[in-house]
């Protein structure tokens, strides 16, 4: 049995947010469209997330996963039936006979997922309530670089990407504008097709959504000239990305439904990884901004005022007399925005700069200070 917790790298008591964060991180790393991506690993990660992110599926997995392995697995080398609920059973082993062994033998294992999905309630209902699986387009991903200041205060970016999108001419219908609809000849207007297939367990009948009409039971009499009846096509699309204030380097933004479109189904998601450039002065520590400031020995002894160019403008900092090397000054409300009315602080770490070479007069003055025990 696959260990979905181990696949996502989370504990069994992990929260939904922890599970989601782990999935986003791994999905971006192994996405097949990325250089160095791994299609097999990506599918495995998605499989684990589909189960652990759903309370009902997660409960079934926690309660029955090991029992299925013990009851049906073909010894310790078999993978068992722990991967239930409509997930991938393509690599199971039953008494030494695997799905791969069935290739070319007359047995059809291609829809074993759907068979076991029906047993465990794996079929996802659409808004029509027909209980058929919802087709979903591919997720896509990219990464963008932003300046440090934009990561603190937030910004908006417009990206021009090329992806499979809904046809603007037919709005996804696949037909000419105002074209009449006719009964789908493939499914005879039923929106579904009954199939009977043989497997290792015998013959199984199942209901499959008609690919020709997408389950609607109707097709246009005249196809759209733009997408040739596909309902979707590859084109450039401008996407607006709102980057929230306080975002960290490496964090992901998900735009739901902005991935690749598919006829008769829902679009995938669009994931954007944010790379934050380093700032020459400031660095971030939680909700605070931190900077280093060199001050002269005389300023440290006598105190002074120092002008600092902060992220949003010039500010004046009072350096008290007698301050020590390494002390930190705090300027409240000049850090990372936490809400409309609350911000972190600006922390200024002081470093007293000592002269490399002393003039005769300076040396005489320091000698006097030494005599006074300073």
GROMACS .gro file of C-alpha atoms in nm:
model
  374
    1UNK     CA    1   0.000   0.000   0.000
    2UNK     CA    2   0.125   0.346  -0.086
    3UNK     CA    3   0.184   0.571   0.211
    4UNK     CA    4   0.021   0.898   0.107
    5UNK     CA    5   0.154   1.078   0.415
    6UNK     CA    6   0.508   0.976   0.327
    7UNK     CA    7   0.459   1.077  -0.039
    8UNK     CA    8   0.361   1.432   0.065
    9UNK     CA    9   0.610   1.440   0.353
   10UNK     CA   10   0.353   1.522   0.621
   11UNK     CA   11   0.254   1.370   0.956
   12UNK     CA   12  -0.077   1.185   1.004
   13UNK     CA   13  -0.206   1.470   1.221
   14UNK     CA   14  -0.116   1.735   0.963
   15UNK     CA   15  -0.375   2.008   0.907
   16UNK     CA   16  -0.545   2.069   0.572
   17UNK     CA   17  -0.328   2.379   0.525
   18UNK     CA   18  -0.009   2.177   0.586
   19UNK     CA   19  -0.125   1.914   0.336
   20UNK     CA   20  -0.207   2.181   0.078
   21UNK     CA   21   0.128   2.359   0.125
   22UNK     CA   22   0.318   2.030   0.092
   23UNK     CA   23   0.128   1.946  -0.226
   24UNK     CA   24   0.187   2.287  -0.386
   25UNK     CA   25   0.559   2.268  -0.312
   26UNK     CA   26   0.602   1.916  -0.452
   27UNK     CA   27   0.365   1.974  -0.747
   28UNK     CA   28   0.569   2.270  -0.860
   29UNK     CA   29   0.895   2.078  -0.819
   30UNK     CA   30   0.788   1.771  -1.017
   31UNK     CA   31   0.545   1.927  -1.270
   32UNK     CA   32   0.604   1.758  -1.610
   33UNK     CA   33   0.617   2.095  -1.786
   34UNK     CA   34   0.918   2.202  -1.579
   35UNK     CA   35   1.276   2.122  -1.664
   36UNK     CA   36   1.365   1.819  -1.455
   37UNK     CA   37   0.998   1.740  -1.385
   38UNK     CA   38   0.880   1.385  -1.324
   39UNK     CA   39   0.541   1.285  -1.468
   40UNK     CA   40   0.520   0.963  -1.262
   41UNK     CA   41   0.612   1.141  -0.940
   42UNK     CA   42   0.371   1.425  -1.017
   43UNK     CA   43   0.081   1.183  -1.064
   44UNK     CA   44   0.172   1.006  -0.739
   45UNK     CA   45   0.175   1.339  -0.551
   46UNK     CA   46  -0.160   1.440  -0.700
   47UNK     CA   47  -0.305   1.100  -0.611
   48UNK     CA   48  -0.198   1.140  -0.249
   49UNK     CA   49  -0.335   1.494  -0.232
   50UNK     CA   50  -0.676   1.395  -0.376
   51UNK     CA   51  -0.718   1.151  -0.087
   52UNK     CA   52  -0.568   1.342   0.205
   53UNK     CA   53  -0.732   1.675   0.116
   54UNK     CA   54  -1.078   1.517   0.126
   55UNK     CA   55  -1.202   1.444   0.479
   56UNK     CA   56  -1.417   1.150   0.372
   57UNK     CA   57  -1.149   0.989   0.158
   58UNK     CA   58  -0.886   1.051   0.424
   59UNK     CA   59  -1.105   0.882   0.685
   60UNK     CA   60  -1.153   0.578   0.458
   61UNK     CA   61  -0.782   0.562   0.390
   62UNK     CA   62  -0.689   0.587   0.759
   63UNK     CA   63  -0.949   0.328   0.859
   64UNK     CA   64  -0.935   0.067   0.583
   65UNK     CA   65  -0.607   0.113   0.396
   66UNK     CA   66  -0.405  -0.151   0.578
   67UNK     CA   67  -0.702  -0.390   0.595
   68UNK     CA   68  -0.732  -0.395   0.215
   69UNK     CA   69  -0.364  -0.472   0.181
   70UNK     CA   70  -0.384  -0.766   0.420
   71UNK     CA   71  -0.706  -0.899   0.276
   72UNK     CA   72  -0.625  -0.882  -0.096
   73UNK     CA   73  -0.252  -0.832  -0.140
   74UNK     CA   74  -0.063  -1.117  -0.302
   75UNK     CA   75   0.209  -1.139  -0.030
   76UNK     CA   76   0.457  -0.878   0.080
   77UNK     CA   77   0.580  -0.805  -0.272
   78UNK     CA   78   0.227  -0.708  -0.385
   79UNK     CA   79   0.114  -0.349  -0.365
   80UNK     CA   80  -0.230  -0.452  -0.239
   81UNK     CA   81  -0.549  -0.249  -0.273
   82UNK     CA   82  -0.474   0.039  -0.038
   83UNK     CA   83  -0.495   0.287  -0.330
   84UNK     CA   84  -0.872   0.295  -0.339
   85UNK     CA   85  -1.136   0.555  -0.420
   86UNK     CA   86  -1.088   0.590  -0.791
   87UNK     CA   87  -0.709   0.621  -0.772
   88UNK     CA   88  -0.445   0.442  -0.973
   89UNK     CA   89  -0.457   0.061  -0.953
   90UNK     CA   90  -0.245   0.015  -1.263
   91UNK     CA   91   0.047  -0.139  -1.074
   92UNK     CA   92  -0.135  -0.372  -0.833
   93UNK     CA   93  -0.027  -0.732  -0.778
   94UNK     CA   94  -0.269  -1.013  -0.707
   95UNK     CA   95  -0.104  -1.340  -0.611
   96UNK     CA   96   0.191  -1.268  -0.836
   97UNK     CA   97  -0.026  -1.161  -1.135
   98UNK     CA   98   0.014  -0.789  -1.206
   99UNK     CA   99  -0.177  -0.549  -1.426
  100UNK     CA  100   0.127  -0.524  -1.653
  101UNK     CA  101   0.121  -0.900  -1.700
  102UNK     CA  102  -0.228  -0.871  -1.846
  103UNK     CA  103  -0.107  -0.675  -2.146
  104UNK     CA  104  -0.175  -0.870  -2.461
  105UNK     CA  105  -0.354  -1.152  -2.276
  106UNK     CA  106  -0.707  -1.043  -2.366
  107UNK     CA  107  -0.775  -0.900  -2.021
  108UNK     CA  108  -0.845  -0.526  -1.999
  109UNK     CA  109  -0.711  -0.353  -1.689
  110UNK     CA  110  -0.732   0.002  -1.824
  111UNK     CA  111  -1.050   0.087  -1.637
  112UNK     CA  112  -0.976  -0.089  -1.308
  113UNK     CA  113  -0.963   0.261  -1.156
  114UNK     CA  114  -1.325   0.328  -1.244
  115UNK     CA  115  -1.442  -0.013  -1.118
  116UNK     CA  116  -1.296   0.034  -0.772
  117UNK     CA  117  -1.392   0.402  -0.779
  118UNK     CA  118  -1.757   0.294  -0.798
  119UNK     CA  119  -1.712   0.055  -0.504
  120UNK     CA  120  -1.578   0.330  -0.279
  121UNK     CA  121  -1.782   0.626  -0.398
  122UNK     CA  122  -1.501   0.764  -0.612
  123UNK     CA  123  -1.723   0.904  -0.887
  124UNK     CA  124  -1.744   1.282  -0.868
  125UNK     CA  125  -2.082   1.441  -0.932
  126UNK     CA  126  -2.125   1.736  -1.165
  127UNK     CA  127  -2.375   2.018  -1.117
  128UNK     CA  128  -2.623   1.815  -1.320
  129UNK     CA  129  -2.621   1.550  -1.050
  130UNK     CA  130  -2.568   1.263  -1.297
  131UNK     CA  131  -2.283   1.118  -1.092
  132UNK     CA  132  -2.032   1.117  -1.376
  133UNK     CA  133  -1.668   1.211  -1.338
  134UNK     CA  134  -1.579   1.569  -1.410
  135UNK     CA  135  -1.307   1.615  -1.669
  136UNK     CA  136  -1.042   1.865  -1.568
  137UNK     CA  137  -0.779   2.047  -1.770
  138UNK     CA  138  -0.408   2.039  -1.690
  139UNK     CA  139  -0.249   2.255  -1.424
  140UNK     CA  140   0.021   2.489  -1.550
  141UNK     CA  141   0.299   2.667  -1.365
  142UNK     CA  142   0.558   2.939  -1.401
  143UNK     CA  143   0.777   3.157  -1.182
  144UNK     CA  144   0.835   3.531  -1.176
  145UNK     CA  145   1.097   3.760  -1.022
  146UNK     CA  146   0.988   4.064  -0.822
  147UNK     CA  147   1.183   4.341  -0.642
  148UNK     CA  148   1.214   4.322  -0.264
  149UNK     CA  149   0.995   4.630  -0.213
  150UNK     CA  150   0.707   4.467  -0.408
  151UNK     CA  151   0.722   4.163  -0.181
  152UNK     CA  152   0.674   4.391   0.121
  153UNK     CA  153   0.394   4.615  -0.003
  154UNK     CA  154   0.237   4.392  -0.270
  155UNK     CA  155   0.185   4.462  -0.637
  156UNK     CA  156   0.005   4.350  -0.952
  157UNK     CA  157   0.160   4.186  -1.256
  158UNK     CA  158   0.022   4.109  -1.600
  159UNK     CA  159   0.160   3.794  -1.762
  160UNK     CA  160   0.116   3.695  -2.125
  161UNK     CA  161   0.102   3.316  -2.140
  162UNK     CA  162   0.020   3.064  -2.410
  163UNK     CA  163  -0.222   2.793  -2.303
  164UNK     CA  164  -0.527   2.596  -2.409
  165UNK     CA  165  -0.822   2.826  -2.346
  166UNK     CA  166  -1.193   2.830  -2.415
  167UNK     CA  167  -1.264   2.940  -2.771
  168UNK     CA  168  -1.382   3.302  -2.767
  169UNK     CA  169  -1.590   3.253  -3.082
  170UNK     CA  170  -1.810   2.966  -2.965
  171UNK     CA  171  -1.759   3.007  -2.587
  172UNK     CA  172  -1.664   2.641  -2.563
  173UNK     CA  173  -1.968   2.495  -2.738
  174UNK     CA  174  -1.773   2.389  -3.047
  175UNK     CA  175  -2.043   2.524  -3.281
  176UNK     CA  176  -2.091   2.833  -3.492
  177UNK     CA  177  -2.260   3.124  -3.317
  178UNK     CA  178  -2.638   3.069  -3.310
  179UNK     CA  179  -2.593   2.727  -3.469
  180UNK     CA  180  -2.876   2.480  -3.405
  181UNK     CA  181  -2.811   2.179  -3.188
  182UNK     CA  182  -2.884   1.822  -3.286
  183UNK     CA  183  -2.895   1.491  -3.109
  184UNK     CA  184  -2.547   1.348  -3.058
  185UNK     CA  185  -2.514   1.051  -3.297
  186UNK     CA  186  -2.246   0.886  -3.083
  187UNK     CA  187  -2.459   0.841  -2.770
  188UNK     CA  188  -2.801   0.888  -2.934
  189UNK     CA  189  -2.866   1.191  -2.716
  190UNK     CA  190  -2.813   1.010  -2.386
  191UNK     CA  191  -2.489   1.189  -2.293
  192UNK     CA  192  -2.340   0.858  -2.181
  193UNK     CA  193  -2.227   0.530  -2.324
  194UNK     CA  194  -2.251   0.187  -2.165
  195UNK     CA  195  -1.941  -0.026  -2.197
  196UNK     CA  196  -1.877  -0.386  -2.098
  197UNK     CA  197  -1.516  -0.489  -2.043
  198UNK     CA  198  -1.344  -0.802  -1.926
  199UNK     CA  199  -1.097  -0.800  -1.643
  200UNK     CA  200  -0.923  -1.048  -1.420
  201UNK     CA  201  -1.231  -1.046  -1.197
  202UNK     CA  202  -1.479  -1.109  -1.478
  203UNK     CA  203  -1.695  -0.884  -1.697
  204UNK     CA  204  -1.791  -0.537  -1.575
  205UNK     CA  205  -2.039  -0.293  -1.719
  206UNK     CA  206  -1.985   0.074  -1.665
  207UNK     CA  207  -2.127   0.404  -1.776
  208UNK     CA  208  -1.890   0.642  -1.954
  209UNK     CA  209  -1.950   1.008  -2.039
  210UNK     CA  210  -1.978   1.058  -2.413
  211UNK     CA  211  -1.664   1.229  -2.539
  212UNK     CA  212  -1.837   1.362  -2.852
  213UNK     CA  213  -2.091   1.578  -2.668
  214UNK     CA  214  -1.927   1.602  -2.326
  215UNK     CA  215  -2.234   1.448  -2.162
  216UNK     CA  216  -2.486   1.707  -2.288
  217UNK     CA  217  -2.646   1.473  -2.544
  218UNK     CA  218  -2.631   1.742  -2.812
  219UNK     CA  219  -2.379   1.859  -3.070
  220UNK     CA  220  -2.393   2.166  -3.297
  221UNK     CA  221  -2.505   2.113  -3.655
  222UNK     CA  222  -2.223   2.342  -3.776
  223UNK     CA  223  -1.877   2.339  -3.620
  224UNK     CA  224  -1.703   2.655  -3.508
  225UNK     CA  225  -1.464   2.775  -3.778
  226UNK     CA  226  -1.219   2.905  -3.519
  227UNK     CA  227  -1.163   2.592  -3.308
  228UNK     CA  228  -1.297   2.338  -3.562
  229UNK     CA  229  -1.550   2.211  -3.311
  230UNK     CA  230  -1.299   2.145  -3.033
  231UNK     CA  231  -1.442   2.417  -2.806
  232UNK     CA  232  -1.086   2.502  -2.695
  233UNK     CA  233  -0.769   2.613  -2.870
  234UNK     CA  234  -0.413   2.721  -2.800
  235UNK     CA  235  -0.381   3.097  -2.775
  236UNK     CA  236  -0.209   3.378  -2.589
  237UNK     CA  237  -0.391   3.512  -2.286
  238UNK     CA  238  -0.307   3.795  -2.050
  239UNK     CA  239  -0.339   3.696  -1.686
  240UNK     CA  240  -0.350   3.946  -1.401
  241UNK     CA  241  -0.166   3.834  -1.087
  242UNK     CA  242  -0.227   4.009  -0.755
  243UNK     CA  243   0.080   3.962  -0.533
  244UNK     CA  244  -0.016   4.017  -0.168
  245UNK     CA  245   0.192   4.225   0.069
  246UNK     CA  246   0.435   4.031   0.285
  247UNK     CA  247   0.483   3.739   0.046
  248UNK     CA  248   0.796   3.535   0.108
  249UNK     CA  249   1.060   3.424  -0.138
  250UNK     CA  250   0.961   3.089  -0.291
  251UNK     CA  251   0.593   3.109  -0.200
  252UNK     CA  252   0.329   2.995  -0.450
  253UNK     CA  253   0.019   3.175  -0.576
  254UNK     CA  254  -0.263   2.964  -0.718
  255UNK     CA  255  -0.513   3.104  -0.968
  256UNK     CA  256  -0.801   2.858  -0.960
  257UNK     CA  257  -0.949   2.777  -1.300
  258UNK     CA  258  -0.678   2.966  -1.489
  259UNK     CA  259  -0.496   2.655  -1.610
  260UNK     CA  260  -0.562   2.476  -1.937
  261UNK     CA  261  -0.925   2.442  -2.045
  262UNK     CA  262  -1.092   2.122  -2.166
  263UNK     CA  263  -1.419   2.083  -2.354
  264UNK     CA  264  -1.701   1.963  -2.135
  265UNK     CA  265  -1.500   2.000  -1.814
  266UNK     CA  266  -1.341   2.247  -1.579
  267UNK     CA  267  -1.010   2.424  -1.635
  268UNK     CA  268  -0.703   2.337  -1.430
  269UNK     CA  269  -0.519   2.577  -1.201
  270UNK     CA  270  -0.231   2.816  -1.263
  271UNK     CA  271   0.057   2.809  -1.011
  272UNK     CA  272   0.306   3.097  -0.989
  273UNK     CA  273   0.623   3.070  -0.783
  274UNK     CA  274   0.747   3.406  -0.652
  275UNK     CA  275   1.121   3.475  -0.648
  276UNK     CA  276   1.208   3.782  -0.439
  277UNK     CA  277   1.527   3.972  -0.525
  278UNK     CA  278   1.767   4.064  -0.245
  279UNK     CA  279   1.778   4.423  -0.125
  280UNK     CA  280   2.117   4.594  -0.084
  281UNK     CA  281   2.018   4.737   0.257
  282UNK     CA  282   1.720   4.558   0.406
  283UNK     CA  283   1.649   4.195   0.486
  284UNK     CA  284   1.343   4.033   0.633
  285UNK     CA  285   1.304   3.853   0.964
  286UNK     CA  286   0.941   3.750   1.005
  287UNK     CA  287   0.728   4.064   1.009
  288UNK     CA  288   1.029   4.290   1.076
  289UNK     CA  289   1.276   4.456   0.841
  290UNK     CA  290   1.640   4.455   0.950
  291UNK     CA  291   1.930   4.674   0.842
  292UNK     CA  292   2.286   4.744   0.954
  293UNK     CA  293   2.408   5.097   1.028
  294UNK     CA  294   2.766   5.210   1.084
  295UNK     CA  295   2.809   5.506   1.318
  296UNK     CA  296   3.122   5.701   1.407
  297UNK     CA  297   3.278   5.664   1.750
  298UNK     CA  298   3.207   6.029   1.829
  299UNK     CA  299   2.838   5.985   1.737
  300UNK     CA  300   2.815   5.679   1.959
  301UNK     CA  301   2.966   5.869   2.249
  302UNK     CA  302   2.782   6.199   2.209
  303UNK     CA  303   2.463   6.089   2.034
  304UNK     CA  304   2.327   6.227   1.708
  305UNK     CA  305   2.048   6.209   1.451
  306UNK     CA  306   2.086   5.996   1.138
  307UNK     CA  307   1.880   6.010   0.818
  308UNK     CA  308   1.787   5.672   0.670
  309UNK     CA  309   1.633   5.601   0.332
  310UNK     CA  310   1.358   5.354   0.425
  311UNK     CA  311   1.154   5.159   0.169
  312UNK     CA  312   0.878   5.420   0.158
  313UNK     CA  313   1.084   5.736   0.211
  314UNK     CA  314   1.341   5.911   0.427
  315UNK     CA  315   1.317   5.888   0.806
  316UNK     CA  316   1.528   6.038   1.088
  317UNK     CA  317   1.661   5.809   1.360
  318UNK     CA  318   1.784   5.939   1.696
  319UNK     CA  319   2.101   5.766   1.813
  320UNK     CA  320   2.127   5.813   2.191
  321UNK     CA  321   2.462   5.906   2.347
  322UNK     CA  322   2.673   5.629   2.495
  323UNK     CA  323   2.524   5.357   2.275
  324UNK     CA  324   2.722   5.033   2.251
  325UNK     CA  325   2.840   4.834   1.954
  326UNK     CA  326   2.580   4.576   1.844
  327UNK     CA  327   2.279   4.745   2.004
  328UNK     CA  328   1.952   4.749   1.809
  329UNK     CA  329   1.726   5.049   1.756
  330UNK     CA  330   1.358   4.976   1.690
  331UNK     CA  331   1.143   5.198   1.468
  332UNK     CA  332   0.786   5.081   1.519
  333UNK     CA  333   0.544   5.044   1.229
  334UNK     CA  334   0.806   5.051   0.954
  335UNK     CA  335   0.824   4.678   0.886
  336UNK     CA  336   0.613   4.430   0.687
  337UNK     CA  337   0.239   4.513   0.662
  338UNK     CA  338   0.031   4.260   0.857
  339UNK     CA  339  -0.306   4.428   0.795
  340UNK     CA  340  -0.439   4.765   0.688
  341UNK     CA  341  -0.365   4.912   1.031
  342UNK     CA  342  -0.076   4.698   1.160
  343UNK     CA  343   0.285   4.654   1.053
  344UNK     CA  344   0.601   4.501   1.185
  345UNK     CA  345   0.901   4.708   1.292
  346UNK     CA  346   1.228   4.827   1.143
  347UNK     CA  347   1.528   4.699   1.339
  348UNK     CA  348   1.856   4.890   1.302
  349UNK     CA  349   2.166   4.702   1.416
  350UNK     CA  350   2.441   4.948   1.508
  351UNK     CA  351   2.806   4.897   1.439
  352UNK     CA  352   3.058   5.151   1.576
  353UNK     CA  353   3.314   5.231   1.312
  354UNK     CA  354   3.661   5.286   1.453
  355UNK     CA  355   3.918   5.493   1.263
  356UNK     CA  356   4.206   5.304   1.102
  357UNK     CA  357   4.452   5.586   1.159
  358UNK     CA  358   4.452   5.868   1.418
  359UNK     CA  359   4.581   6.222   1.372
  360UNK     CA  360   4.810   6.370   1.638
  361UNK     CA  361   4.527   6.583   1.777
  362UNK     CA  362   4.287   6.286   1.789
  363UNK     CA  363   4.545   6.077   1.967
  364UNK     CA  364   4.601   6.353   2.227
  365UNK     CA  365   4.225   6.375   2.291
  366UNK     CA  366   4.194   5.999   2.331
  367UNK     CA  367   4.490   5.998   2.566
  368UNK     CA  368   4.306   6.252   2.781
  369UNK     CA  369   3.997   6.029   2.779
  370UNK     CA  370   4.213   5.736   2.881
  371UNK     CA  371   4.346   5.931   3.178
  372UNK     CA  372   3.987   6.002   3.285
  373UNK     CA  373   3.914   5.627   3.273
  374UNK     CA  374   3.691   5.642   2.968
   0.00000   0.00000   0.00000
